mmCIF file of C-alpha atoms in Angstrom:
data_model
loop_
_atom_site.group_PDB
_atom_site.id
_atom_site.type_symbol
_atom_site.label_atom_id
_atom_site.label_comp_id
_atom_site.label_asym_id
_atom_site.label_seq_id
_atom_site.Cartn_x
_atom_site.Cartn_y
_atom_site.Cartn_z
ATOM 1 C CA MET A 505 83.038 117.040 123.080
ATOM 2 C CA SER A 506 87.097 115.292 123.602
ATOM 3 C CA GLN A 507 86.679 112.415 126.087
ATOM 4 C CA LEU A 508 89.700 113.132 127.787
ATOM 5 C CA LEU A 509 87.726 117.175 128.113
ATOM 6 C CA THR A 510 84.586 115.160 129.637
ATOM 7 C CA THR A 511 86.081 112.370 131.468
ATOM 8 C CA LEU A 512 88.464 115.275 133.527
ATOM 9 C CA ILE A 513 84.836 117.040 134.554
ATOM 10 C CA SER A 514 83.494 113.994 135.606
ATOM 11 C CA GLU A 515 85.936 114.100 138.215
ATOM 12 C CA VAL A 516 86.467 116.963 138.984
ATOM 13 C CA ARG A 517 82.571 117.245 140.318
ATOM 14 C CA ALA A 518 83.159 114.216 141.944
ATOM 15 C CA ASP A 519 85.714 115.481 143.939
ATOM 16 C CA TYR A 520 83.400 119.093 144.679
ATOM 17 C CA LEU A 521 80.514 117.429 145.765
ATOM 18 C CA ASP A 522 83.090 114.473 147.664
ATOM 19 C CA LEU A 523 84.957 117.965 149.088
ATOM 20 C CA MET A 524 81.534 119.555 149.896
ATOM 21 C CA GLU A 525 80.078 116.533 152.191
ATOM 22 C CA LEU A 526 83.231 115.679 153.563
ATOM 23 C CA GLY A 527 82.704 120.197 154.916
ATOM 24 C CA GLY A 528 79.704 120.292 155.418
ATOM 25 C CA GLY A 529 78.954 122.432 152.524
ATOM 26 C CA ARG A 530 81.021 124.604 154.123
ATOM 27 C CA PHE A 531 82.935 127.003 151.296
ATOM 28 C CA PRO A 532 81.412 126.143 148.009
ATOM 29 C CA TYR A 533 82.466 128.729 145.938
ATOM 30 C CA THR A 534 85.824 129.433 146.673
ATOM 31 C CA THR A 535 86.541 124.914 146.838
ATOM 32 C CA ALA A 536 85.119 125.023 143.227
ATOM 33 C CA GLU A 537 87.198 127.894 142.669
ATOM 34 C CA LYS A 538 90.575 126.268 144.571
ATOM 35 C CA LEU A 539 89.470 122.843 142.455
ATOM 36 C CA CYS A 540 88.973 124.607 139.044
ATOM 37 C CA GLN A 541 92.781 126.841 139.454
ATOM 38 C CA GLU A 542 94.406 123.125 140.670
ATOM 39 C CA ARG A 543 92.723 119.900 138.086
ATOM 40 C CA LEU A 544 92.113 123.177 135.125
ATOM 41 C CA TYR A 545 95.021 124.112 134.229
ATOM 42 C CA LEU A 546 96.600 122.456 132.304
ATOM 43 C CA GLY A 547 100.443 121.792 131.245
ATOM 44 C CA ALA A 548 101.245 121.297 127.324
ATOM 45 C CA ASP A 549 101.737 117.517 126.875
ATOM 46 C CA GLN A 550 97.442 117.923 128.874
ATOM 47 C CA LEU A 551 95.967 120.246 127.447
ATOM 48 C CA ALA A 552 97.408 119.148 123.060
ATOM 49 C CA PRO A 553 95.481 115.993 122.344
ATOM 50 C CA ILE A 554 92.629 117.589 124.017
ATOM 51 C CA VAL A 555 92.431 120.025 121.474
ATOM 52 C CA ALA A 556 92.889 117.747 119.785
ATOM 53 C CA GLU A 557 90.242 116.225 119.967
ATOM 54 C CA ASP A 558 87.944 118.811 119.871
ATOM 55 C CA PRO A 559 89.369 121.977 117.481
ATOM 56 C CA THR A 560 86.758 124.534 118.430
ATOM 57 C CA LEU A 561 88.135 125.109 121.802
ATOM 58 C CA LEU A 562 90.543 126.936 119.516
ATOM 59 C CA ALA A 563 87.933 129.488 119.032
ATOM 60 C CA ALA A 564 87.440 130.385 123.026
ATOM 61 C CA ARG A 565 89.564 134.654 123.882
ATOM 62 C CA MET A 566 90.517 135.982 127.088
ATOM 63 C CA GLY A 567 88.106 138.075 127.797
ATOM 64 C CA VAL A 568 88.355 139.203 131.114
ATOM 65 C CA LEU A 569 88.558 135.319 132.484
ATOM 66 C CA VAL A 570 92.437 135.483 132.376
ATOM 67 C CA VAL A 571 92.437 136.172 135.645
ATOM 68 C CA ASN A 572 96.894 135.331 135.752
ATOM 69 C CA GLU A 573 98.294 139.299 136.210
ATOM 70 C CA SER A 574 101.441 138.101 134.691
ATOM 71 C CA GLU A 575 99.006 136.850 131.809
ATOM 72 C CA GLN A 576 95.801 139.410 131.415
ATOM 73 C CA ALA A 577 97.925 142.000 128.454
ATOM 74 C CA ASN A 578 99.368 139.628 126.146
ATOM 75 C CA PRO A 579 98.281 135.982 127.652
ATOM 76 C CA SER A 580 99.756 132.633 125.976
ATOM 77 C CA VAL A 581 97.272 130.407 123.887
ATOM 78 C CA GLY A 582 97.039 127.663 126.169
ATOM 79 C CA MET A 583 95.667 130.336 129.365
ATOM 80 C CA ILE A 584 93.243 131.740 127.061
ATOM 81 C CA VAL A 585 92.103 127.629 126.139
ATOM 82 C CA SER A 586 92.183 126.944 129.489
ATOM 83 C CA ALA A 587 90.425 129.632 131.599
ATOM 84 C CA ASN A 588 87.851 129.088 129.559
ATOM 85 C CA ILE A 589 87.272 125.234 130.738
ATOM 86 C CA ALA A 590 87.765 126.792 133.760
ATOM 87 C CA ALA A 591 85.002 129.024 133.170
ATOM 88 C CA ALA A 592 82.366 126.591 132.316
ATOM 89 C CA MET A 593 83.454 124.177 134.968
ATOM 90 C CA MET A 594 82.839 127.084 137.174
ATOM 91 C CA GLU A 595 79.537 127.575 136.062
ATOM 92 C CA GLY A 596 78.789 123.651 136.380
ATOM 93 C CA LEU A 597 80.075 123.510 139.776
ATOM 94 C CA ILE A 598 77.942 126.638 140.848
ATOM 95 C CA ASP A 599 74.815 124.863 139.434
ATOM 96 C CA ILE A 600 75.753 122.008 141.916
ATOM 97 C CA ALA A 601 76.111 123.844 144.890
ATOM 98 C CA LEU A 602 72.280 125.672 144.069
ATOM 99 C CA GLU A 603 70.823 122.388 144.243
ATOM 100 C CA ASN A 604 72.048 121.271 146.658
ATOM 101 C CA ASN A 605 71.102 124.236 148.779
ATOM 102 C CA TRP A 606 74.782 124.914 148.846
ATOM 103 C CA LEU A 607 74.402 128.564 147.255
ATOM 104 C CA SER A 608 71.490 130.673 146.969
ATOM 105 C CA LEU A 609 70.316 133.532 144.811
ATOM 106 C CA ASP A 610 69.372 136.894 145.433
ATOM 107 C CA ASP A 611 67.124 138.169 143.875
ATOM 108 C CA ASP A 612 68.381 140.366 141.615
ATOM 109 C CA GLY A 613 69.824 136.301 140.694
ATOM 110 C CA ARG A 614 73.354 138.018 142.417
ATOM 111 C CA LEU A 615 74.262 134.515 144.520
ATOM 112 C CA LEU A 616 75.003 135.151 147.724
ATOM 113 C CA LEU A 617 78.102 133.969 150.362
ATOM 114 C CA ASP A 618 78.232 133.345 153.176
ATOM 115 C CA ALA A 619 80.237 136.168 155.502
ATOM 116 C CA GLU A 620 82.297 133.798 156.855
ATOM 117 C CA GLU A 621 82.995 132.838 152.953
ATOM 118 C CA LEU A 622 83.850 136.238 152.304
ATOM 119 C CA LYS A 623 86.568 137.109 154.706
ATOM 120 C CA LEU A 624 88.581 133.677 152.964
ATOM 121 C CA PRO A 625 91.595 134.760 150.341
ATOM 122 C CA GLU A 626 91.529 133.799 147.493
ATOM 123 C CA PRO A 627 93.139 130.542 145.187
ATOM 124 C CA ASP A 628 96.508 130.899 144.110
ATOM 125 C CA VAL A 629 95.686 131.712 140.285
ATOM 126 C CA THR A 630 98.030 128.383 138.292
ATOM 127 C CA GLU A 631 101.233 129.371 136.344
ATOM 128 C CA VAL A 632 101.725 127.285 133.352
ATOM 129 C CA ASP A 633 104.779 126.692 132.301
ATOM 130 C CA TYR A 634 103.601 126.112 128.094
ATOM 131 C CA SER A 635 107.908 126.201 127.031
ATOM 132 C CA GLN A 636 107.974 122.772 128.614
ATOM 133 C CA SER A 637 106.567 120.126 125.906
ATOM 134 C CA GLU A 638 108.197 115.985 125.649
ATOM 135 C CA VAL A 639 105.731 115.313 123.328
ATOM 136 C CA ALA A 640 107.943 117.958 121.020
ATOM 137 C CA ARG A 641 111.453 116.841 121.837
ATOM 138 C CA GLU A 642 110.062 113.540 121.351
ATOM 139 C CA ASN A 643 108.313 114.331 117.838
ATOM 140 C CA LEU A 644 111.627 116.947 116.578
ATOM 141 C CA VAL A 645 113.446 113.781 117.071
ATOM 142 C CA ARG A 646 111.784 111.644 114.651
ATOM 143 C CA PRO A 647 111.850 110.355 111.477
ATOM 144 C CA GLY A 648 109.367 112.018 108.685
ATOM 145 C CA GLU A 649 108.185 115.644 107.967
ATOM 146 C CA SER A 650 106.236 117.816 110.705
ATOM 147 C CA LEU A 651 102.917 118.571 109.529
ATOM 148 C CA LEU A 652 103.616 121.812 109.802
ATOM 149 C CA THR A 653 107.350 121.261 108.008
ATOM 150 C CA ARG A 654 105.381 120.126 105.295
ATOM 151 C CA VAL A 655 102.668 123.246 105.296
ATOM 152 C CA MET A 656 105.745 125.222 104.651
ATOM 153 C CA ASN A 657 107.485 122.957 102.042
ATOM 154 C CA GLN A 658 104.110 123.065 99.967
ATOM 155 C CA ALA A 659 104.530 127.435 99.909
ATOM 156 C CA GLU A 660 108.258 126.456 99.324
ATOM 157 C CA SER A 661 107.647 125.193 96.596
ATOM 158 C CA ALA A 662 104.665 127.498 95.541
ATOM 159 C CA TYR A 663 106.531 130.799 95.476
ATOM 160 C CA ALA A 664 109.465 129.276 94.341
ATOM 161 C CA ALA A 665 107.036 128.785 91.071
ATOM 162 C CA LEU A 666 106.336 131.939 90.854
ATOM 163 C CA LEU A 667 109.101 133.312 91.564
ATOM 164 C CA ALA A 668 110.188 131.825 87.594
ATOM 165 C CA ASP A 669 107.537 135.025 86.489
ATOM 166 C CA VAL A 670 106.475 137.729 88.328
ATOM 167 C CA ALA A 671 110.617 138.299 89.784
ATOM 168 C CA GLN A 672 110.311 142.331 90.140
ATOM 169 C CA ASP A 673 107.398 141.542 93.027
ATOM 170 C CA ALA A 674 109.617 138.962 95.191
ATOM 171 C CA TYR A 675 107.850 140.693 98.634
ATOM 172 C CA GLY A 676 103.819 140.704 97.022
ATOM 173 C CA LEU A 677 104.504 136.942 95.599
ATOM 174 C CA ALA A 678 105.875 136.245 99.482
ATOM 175 C CA LEU A 679 102.569 137.577 101.104
ATOM 176 C CA LYS A 680 99.848 136.175 98.521
ATOM 177 C CA VAL A 681 101.824 132.648 98.583
ATOM 178 C CA ALA A 682 101.885 132.946 103.200
ATOM 179 C CA SER A 683 98.532 133.748 103.292
ATOM 180 C CA ASP A 684 97.745 130.921 100.216
ATOM 181 C CA TYR A 685 99.150 128.830 102.480
ATOM 182 C CA ALA A 686 98.348 129.752 105.950
ATOM 183 C CA LEU A 687 96.528 127.736 108.369
ATOM 184 C CA PHE A 688 92.889 129.752 109.882
ATOM 185 C CA ALA A 689 90.652 126.916 110.779
ATOM 186 C CA PRO A 690 90.332 125.376 113.918
ATOM 187 C CA ASP A 691 90.542 121.709 112.136
ATOM 188 C CA ASP A 692 94.202 122.429 109.931
ATOM 189 C CA ILE A 693 95.924 123.244 113.709
ATOM 190 C CA ALA A 694 94.190 121.098 116.000
ATOM 191 C CA PRO A 695 96.575 118.928 114.464
ATOM 192 C CA LEU A 696 99.844 120.895 114.232
ATOM 193 C CA VAL A 697 98.356 121.180 118.025
ATOM 194 C CA ALA A 698 99.037 117.683 119.449
ATOM 195 C CA GLU A 699 102.523 116.989 116.966
ATOM 196 C CA ASN A 700 103.819 120.285 118.724
ATOM 197 C CA PRO A 701 102.177 121.596 121.990
ATOM 198 C CA LEU A 702 104.712 124.037 122.693
ATOM 199 C CA LEU A 703 102.042 126.115 120.245
ATOM 200 C CA LEU A 704 100.196 126.310 123.134
ATOM 201 C CA GLY A 705 102.848 129.533 124.796
ATOM 202 C CA LEU A 706 102.349 131.751 121.437
ATOM 203 C CA ARG A 707 101.415 135.182 122.934
ATOM 204 C CA ALA A 708 99.239 137.047 119.928
ATOM 205 C CA ASP A 709 102.305 139.741 119.962
ATOM 206 C CA GLY A 710 100.546 142.565 118.251
ATOM 207 C CA MET A 711 100.622 139.614 115.355
ATOM 208 C CA VAL A 712 96.633 140.439 114.883
ATOM 209 C CA ASP A 713 94.368 143.756 113.971
ATOM 210 C CA GLU A 714 93.265 145.159 117.254
ATOM 211 C CA THR A 715 90.329 146.150 115.183
ATOM 212 C CA LEU A 716 89.685 141.999 115.007
ATOM 213 C CA PHE A 717 87.842 139.958 117.128
ATOM 214 C CA GLU A 718 87.440 143.418 118.885
ATOM 215 C CA GLY A 719 90.890 143.462 120.374
ATOM 216 C CA ASP A 720 90.103 139.831 121.134
ATOM 217 C CA PRO A 721 91.690 137.565 119.157
ATOM 218 C CA PRO A 722 90.567 133.098 118.917
ATOM 219 C CA ALA A 723 93.164 131.405 120.457
ATOM 220 C CA GLY A 724 93.812 129.673 117.190
ATOM 221 C CA MET A 725 94.600 132.954 114.716
ATOM 222 C CA ILE A 726 97.411 133.220 117.498
ATOM 223 C CA ILE A 727 98.576 130.315 116.193
ATOM 224 C CA SER A 728 97.552 131.240 112.727
ATOM 225 C CA ALA A 729 99.304 134.441 112.580
ATOM 226 C CA HIS A 730 103.153 132.672 114.103
ATOM 227 C CA ILE A 731 102.743 130.059 111.047
ATOM 228 C CA THR A 732 102.164 133.022 108.214
ATOM 229 C CA GLN A 733 104.741 134.738 109.928
ATOM 230 C CA MET A 734 107.042 131.876 109.403
ATOM 231 C CA ILE A 735 106.174 131.064 106.304
ATOM 232 C CA LEU A 736 106.696 134.564 105.407
ATOM 233 C CA ALA A 737 110.016 134.440 106.783
ATOM 234 C CA GLN A 738 111.081 131.342 105.193
ATOM 235 C CA LEU A 739 109.644 132.400 101.779
ATOM 236 C CA LEU A 740 111.950 135.600 102.232
ATOM 237 C CA GLU A 741 114.655 134.538 103.039
ATOM 238 C CA MET A 742 114.665 132.247 99.883
ATOM 239 C CA ALA A 743 114.083 135.004 97.921
ATOM 240 C CA VAL A 744 117.421 136.460 99.334
ATOM 241 C CA GLU A 745 119.048 132.881 98.440
ATOM 242 C CA GLN A 746 117.348 133.325 94.730
ATOM 243 C CA GLY A 747 119.335 137.380 94.111
ATOM 244 C CA VAL A 748 115.250 138.375 93.773
ATOM 245 C CA LEU A 749 115.496 140.464 96.433
ATOM 246 C CA GLY A 750 118.182 142.313 98.591
ATOM 247 C CA SER A 751 118.866 141.859 102.005
ATOM 248 C CA ASP A 752 120.743 144.423 104.798
ATOM 249 C CA SER A 753 124.751 144.071 105.788
ATOM 250 C CA SER A 754 122.651 140.823 108.751
ATOM 251 C CA GLY A 755 121.098 139.154 105.349
ATOM 252 C CA HIS A 756 117.384 140.395 106.603
ATOM 253 C CA PRO A 757 115.581 140.611 103.386
ATOM 254 C CA LEU A 758 115.058 144.537 102.247
ATOM 255 C CA LEU A 759 111.437 144.773 102.759
ATOM 256 C CA PRO A 760 109.559 148.305 100.507
ATOM 257 C CA ASP A 761 110.009 151.527 103.010
ATOM 258 C CA ASN A 762 106.214 151.078 103.722
ATOM 259 C CA GLU A 763 106.717 146.780 104.338
ATOM 260 C CA GLY A 764 109.425 147.719 107.683
ATOM 261 C CA ARG A 765 107.908 145.349 110.289
ATOM 262 C CA ASN A 766 106.198 142.553 110.463
ATOM 263 C CA PRO A 767 102.845 142.009 107.934
ATOM 264 C CA VAL A 768 100.109 142.291 110.642
ATOM 265 C CA ILE A 769 96.450 139.632 110.782
ATOM 266 C CA HIS A 770 93.771 141.674 109.848
#
């Protein structure tokens, strides 16, 4: 686990114990929910280094964990990861409440809440704007080649070499090269997130086949789909510039008739 996340979890546990002791053990469930909402839905620049330390977080899926109504239909990567962290923390805090007899279970293993707590309003759902990142802004102006640019340049070089031999299938070659240089493993994607936390704001947007992952793709796969699309778009632009692929009046590549929409990862 990320050391940053371990430290954060320890702080939240300590805060929960303090709040419960101050409150005389009242409202254990609501207090836990409020803490998780306030402390664990992190902004892009706070979440990115945690993901970099623990890339397995990119395997997280939305499931039923995203409670923000505006995010449920098409949640961002950051929201998916944060919701999973918060859900795991909530389980840990409930365990603490059970150990301290602030909460109890019925015969079927379900939590029993005090009638007074049941009347309390739900804690406010945290809104996170992943379109802002000082880290990304600073890295954008740094000299040198970014990690994502390096991947795209490598793909472009490979595509240029192949075009010289098989120019008549420019689109098929672009698909192949984009697939060859796509990043799917969390360990490969996490460094790009650290360099550009804005990647945490990406959404599935229908780019991953609904039949894959039962319509609930891992957070990392969403990033992968966007990177693949970026590579493909760059390769098709190169094909148009070299005259091996036609374009419309707006300069957009003319694709085969059955490829009119963006490719979907499947």
